């Protein structure tokens, strides 16, 4: 968890993040939105690191994508284009489904690209 290059230069928050990553892994959600309309053009694509082996968990990955598509559709219907609101919705949606299905809480990193 500590790289050893310096003493005292790693804060407690960084150490907590490293511990969280090592225990539960990381999920990255990537999607592209139209700059003018806020419509989702591509995605959501899900990348998993240190969480589950994708080939053995295809059903879980598909369930996550379906839940995200449904939530993002609701967001579009409500004309929400604020990225911070969308990112929070993505995190909450995945947290709920993952805690329910496999009782783990990976770090979720949403990436929204504007095209």
PDB file of C-alpha atoms in Angstrom:
ATOM      1  CA  UNK A   1       0.000   0.000   0.000  1.00  0.00           C
ATOM      2  CA  UNK A   2       2.921   2.364   0.529  1.00  0.00           C
ATOM      3  CA  UNK A   3       5.545   2.811  -2.190  1.00  0.00           C
ATOM      4  CA  UNK A   4       8.444   3.484   0.174  1.00  0.00           C
ATOM      5  CA  UNK A   5       9.872   6.435  -1.741  1.00  0.00           C
ATOM      6  CA  UNK A   6       9.072   8.896   1.011  1.00  0.00           C
ATOM      7  CA  UNK A   7       8.201   8.933   4.652  1.00  0.00           C
ATOM      8  CA  UNK A   8       5.046  10.677   5.776  1.00  0.00           C
ATOM      9  CA  UNK A   9       4.117  11.922   2.297  1.00  0.00           C
ATOM     10  CA  UNK A  10       1.088   9.624   1.922  1.00  0.00           C
ATOM     11  CA  UNK A  11      -2.023  10.892   3.671  1.00  0.00           C
ATOM     12  CA  UNK A  12      -4.632   8.789   5.401  1.00  0.00           C
ATOM     13  CA  UNK A  13      -7.167   9.387   2.625  1.00  0.00           C
ATOM     14  CA  UNK A  14      -4.764   8.003   0.039  1.00  0.00           C
ATOM     15  CA  UNK A  15      -4.125   4.960   2.212  1.00  0.00           C
ATOM     16  CA  UNK A  16      -7.875   4.382   2.631  1.00  0.00           C
ATOM     17  CA  UNK A  17      -8.368   4.605  -1.152  1.00  0.00           C
ATOM     18  CA  UNK A  18      -5.548   2.108  -1.724  1.00  0.00           C
ATOM     19  CA  UNK A  19      -7.021  -0.272   0.821  1.00  0.00           C
ATOM     20  CA  UNK A  20     -10.473   0.048  -0.753  1.00  0.00           C
ATOM     21  CA  UNK A  21      -9.029  -0.675  -4.205  1.00  0.00           C
ATOM     22  CA  UNK A  22      -7.071  -3.683  -2.946  1.00  0.00           C
ATOM     23  CA  UNK A  23     -10.076  -5.227  -1.196  1.00  0.00           C
ATOM     24  CA  UNK A  24     -12.950  -4.498  -3.576  1.00  0.00           C
ATOM     25  CA  UNK A  25     -11.434  -3.485  -6.914  1.00  0.00           C
ATOM     26  CA  UNK A  26     -12.434  -0.835  -9.428  1.00  0.00           C
ATOM     27  CA  UNK A  27     -15.211  -0.451 -11.972  1.00  0.00           C
ATOM     28  CA  UNK A  28     -14.925   2.194 -14.677  1.00  0.00           C
ATOM     29  CA  UNK A  29     -18.061   3.280 -16.539  1.00  0.00           C
ATOM     30  CA  UNK A  30     -17.471   5.082 -19.830  1.00  0.00           C
ATOM     31  CA  UNK A  31     -20.138   6.828 -21.854  1.00  0.00           C
ATOM     32  CA  UNK A  32     -20.334   9.549 -24.484  1.00  0.00           C
ATOM     33  CA  UNK A  33     -22.938  12.301 -24.473  1.00  0.00           C
ATOM     34  CA  UNK A  34     -23.980  14.692 -27.215  1.00  0.00           C
ATOM     35  CA  UNK A  35     -22.784  18.148 -26.228  1.00  0.00           C
ATOM     36  CA  UNK A  36     -25.876  20.003 -27.416  1.00  0.00           C
ATOM     37  CA  UNK A  37     -28.720  17.616 -26.532  1.00  0.00           C
ATOM     38  CA  UNK A  38     -27.332  15.679 -23.575  1.00  0.00           C
ATOM     39  CA  UNK A  39     -28.319  12.455 -25.335  1.00  0.00           C
ATOM     40  CA  UNK A  40     -26.165   9.401 -24.689  1.00  0.00           C
ATOM     41  CA  UNK A  41     -24.396   8.559 -27.927  1.00  0.00           C
ATOM     42  CA  UNK A  42     -22.301   5.605 -26.802  1.00  0.00           C
ATOM     43  CA  UNK A  43     -22.155   3.307 -23.811  1.00  0.00           C
ATOM     44  CA  UNK A  44     -22.299   2.664 -21.042  1.00  0.00           C
ATOM     45  CA  UNK A  45     -19.199   0.489 -21.318  1.00  0.00           C
ATOM     46  CA  UNK A  46     -17.976  -1.170 -18.135  1.00  0.00           C
ATOM     47  CA  UNK A  47     -14.342  -1.958 -17.360  1.00  0.00           C
ATOM     48  CA  UNK A  48     -13.519  -4.021 -14.288  1.00  0.00           C
ATOM     49  CA  UNK A  49     -10.126  -4.243 -12.557  1.00  0.00           C
ATOM     50  CA  UNK A  50      -9.554  -6.305  -9.440  1.00  0.00           C
ATOM     51  CA  UNK A  51     -13.271  -6.881  -8.951  1.00  0.00           C
ATOM     52  CA  UNK A  52     -14.437  -9.904 -10.955  1.00  0.00           C
ATOM     53  CA  UNK A  53     -13.117 -11.837 -13.927  1.00  0.00           C
ATOM     54  CA  UNK A  54     -15.350 -10.594 -16.733  1.00  0.00           C
ATOM     55  CA  UNK A  55     -15.564 -13.859 -18.678  1.00  0.00           C
ATOM     56  CA  UNK A  56     -16.828 -15.697 -15.615  1.00  0.00           C
ATOM     57  CA  UNK A  57     -19.259 -12.921 -14.657  1.00  0.00           C
ATOM     58  CA  UNK A  58     -20.919 -12.026 -17.939  1.00  0.00           C
ATOM     59  CA  UNK A  59     -24.396 -12.140 -16.364  1.00  0.00           C
ATOM     60  CA  UNK A  60     -23.373  -9.696 -13.638  1.00  0.00           C
ATOM     61  CA  UNK A  61     -21.803  -7.352 -16.185  1.00  0.00           C
ATOM     62  CA  UNK A  62     -24.955  -7.463 -18.318  1.00  0.00           C
ATOM     63  CA  UNK A  63     -27.131  -6.803 -15.254  1.00  0.00           C
ATOM     64  CA  UNK A  64     -25.005  -3.755 -14.439  1.00  0.00           C
ATOM     65  CA  UNK A  65     -25.295  -2.447 -18.009  1.00  0.00           C
ATOM     66  CA  UNK A  66     -29.074  -2.953 -18.022  1.00  0.00           C
ATOM     67  CA  UNK A  67     -29.469  -1.143 -14.691  1.00  0.00           C
ATOM     68  CA  UNK A  68     -27.314   1.725 -15.960  1.00  0.00           C
ATOM     69  CA  UNK A  69     -29.222   1.981 -19.251  1.00  0.00           C
ATOM     70  CA  UNK A  70     -32.504   2.153 -17.350  1.00  0.00           C
ATOM     71  CA  UNK A  71     -31.194   4.810 -14.927  1.00  0.00           C
ATOM     72  CA  UNK A  72     -29.609   6.872 -17.709  1.00  0.00           C
ATOM     73  CA  UNK A  73     -32.871   6.742 -19.658  1.00  0.00           C
ATOM     74  CA  UNK A  74     -34.668   8.177 -16.607  1.00  0.00           C
ATOM     75  CA  UNK A  75     -32.046  10.918 -16.389  1.00  0.00           C
ATOM     76  CA  UNK A  76     -32.507  11.809 -20.065  1.00  0.00           C
ATOM     77  CA  UNK A  77     -36.294  11.890 -19.715  1.00  0.00           C
ATOM     78  CA  UNK A  78     -35.916  14.358 -16.839  1.00  0.00           C
ATOM     79  CA  UNK A  79     -33.578  16.541 -18.961  1.00  0.00           C
ATOM     80  CA  UNK A  80     -30.728  16.277 -16.467  1.00  0.00           C
ATOM     81  CA  UNK A  81     -27.424  17.225 -18.085  1.00  0.00           C
ATOM     82  CA  UNK A  82     -25.331  18.103 -15.038  1.00  0.00           C
ATOM     83  CA  UNK A  83     -22.371  15.717 -15.075  1.00  0.00           C
ATOM     84  CA  UNK A  84     -22.034  15.589 -11.304  1.00  0.00           C
ATOM     85  CA  UNK A  85     -25.659  14.452 -10.930  1.00  0.00           C
ATOM     86  CA  UNK A  86     -25.184  11.815 -13.632  1.00  0.00           C
ATOM     87  CA  UNK A  87     -21.974  10.539 -12.029  1.00  0.00           C
ATOM     88  CA  UNK A  88     -23.637  10.242  -8.628  1.00  0.00           C
ATOM     89  CA  UNK A  89     -26.561   8.354 -10.207  1.00  0.00           C
ATOM     90  CA  UNK A  90     -24.138   5.934 -11.897  1.00  0.00           C
ATOM     91  CA  UNK A  91     -22.299   5.295  -8.626  1.00  0.00           C
ATOM     92  CA  UNK A  92     -25.514   4.768  -6.654  1.00  0.00           C
ATOM     93  CA  UNK A  93     -27.018   2.462  -9.276  1.00  0.00           C
ATOM     94  CA  UNK A  94     -23.952   0.221  -9.392  1.00  0.00           C
ATOM     95  CA  UNK A  95     -23.474   0.274  -5.623  1.00  0.00           C
ATOM     96  CA  UNK A  96     -27.037  -0.932  -5.092  1.00  0.00           C
ATOM     97  CA  UNK A  97     -26.880  -3.765  -7.623  1.00  0.00           C
ATOM     98  CA  UNK A  98     -23.411  -4.941  -6.550  1.00  0.00           C
ATOM     99  CA  UNK A  99     -24.190  -4.979  -2.848  1.00  0.00           C
ATOM    100  CA  UNK A 100     -27.332  -6.951  -3.612  1.00  0.00           C
ATOM    101  CA  UNK A 101     -25.725  -9.478  -5.983  1.00  0.00           C
ATOM    102  CA  UNK A 102     -22.281 -10.143  -4.485  1.00  0.00           C
ATOM    103  CA  UNK A 103     -21.953  -8.028  -1.328  1.00  0.00           C
ATOM    104  CA  UNK A 104     -18.948  -6.094  -2.525  1.00  0.00           C
ATOM    105  CA  UNK A 105     -18.484  -2.375  -2.935  1.00  0.00           C
ATOM    106  CA  UNK A 106     -15.856  -1.616  -5.589  1.00  0.00           C
ATOM    107  CA  UNK A 107     -14.696   1.903  -6.297  1.00  0.00           C
ATOM    108  CA  UNK A 108     -16.784   3.232  -9.216  1.00  0.00           C
ATOM    109  CA  UNK A 109     -15.199   5.741 -11.575  1.00  0.00           C
ATOM    110  CA  UNK A 110     -17.651   7.219 -14.116  1.00  0.00           C
ATOM    111  CA  UNK A 111     -16.101   8.840 -17.186  1.00  0.00           C
ATOM    112  CA  UNK A 112     -18.382  11.000 -19.334  1.00  0.00           C
ATOM    113  CA  UNK A 113     -17.064  12.199 -22.683  1.00  0.00           C
ATOM    114  CA  UNK A 114     -18.694  15.053 -24.529  1.00  0.00           C
ATOM    115  CA  UNK A 115     -18.948  14.767 -28.314  1.00  0.00           C
TER     116      UNK A 115
END
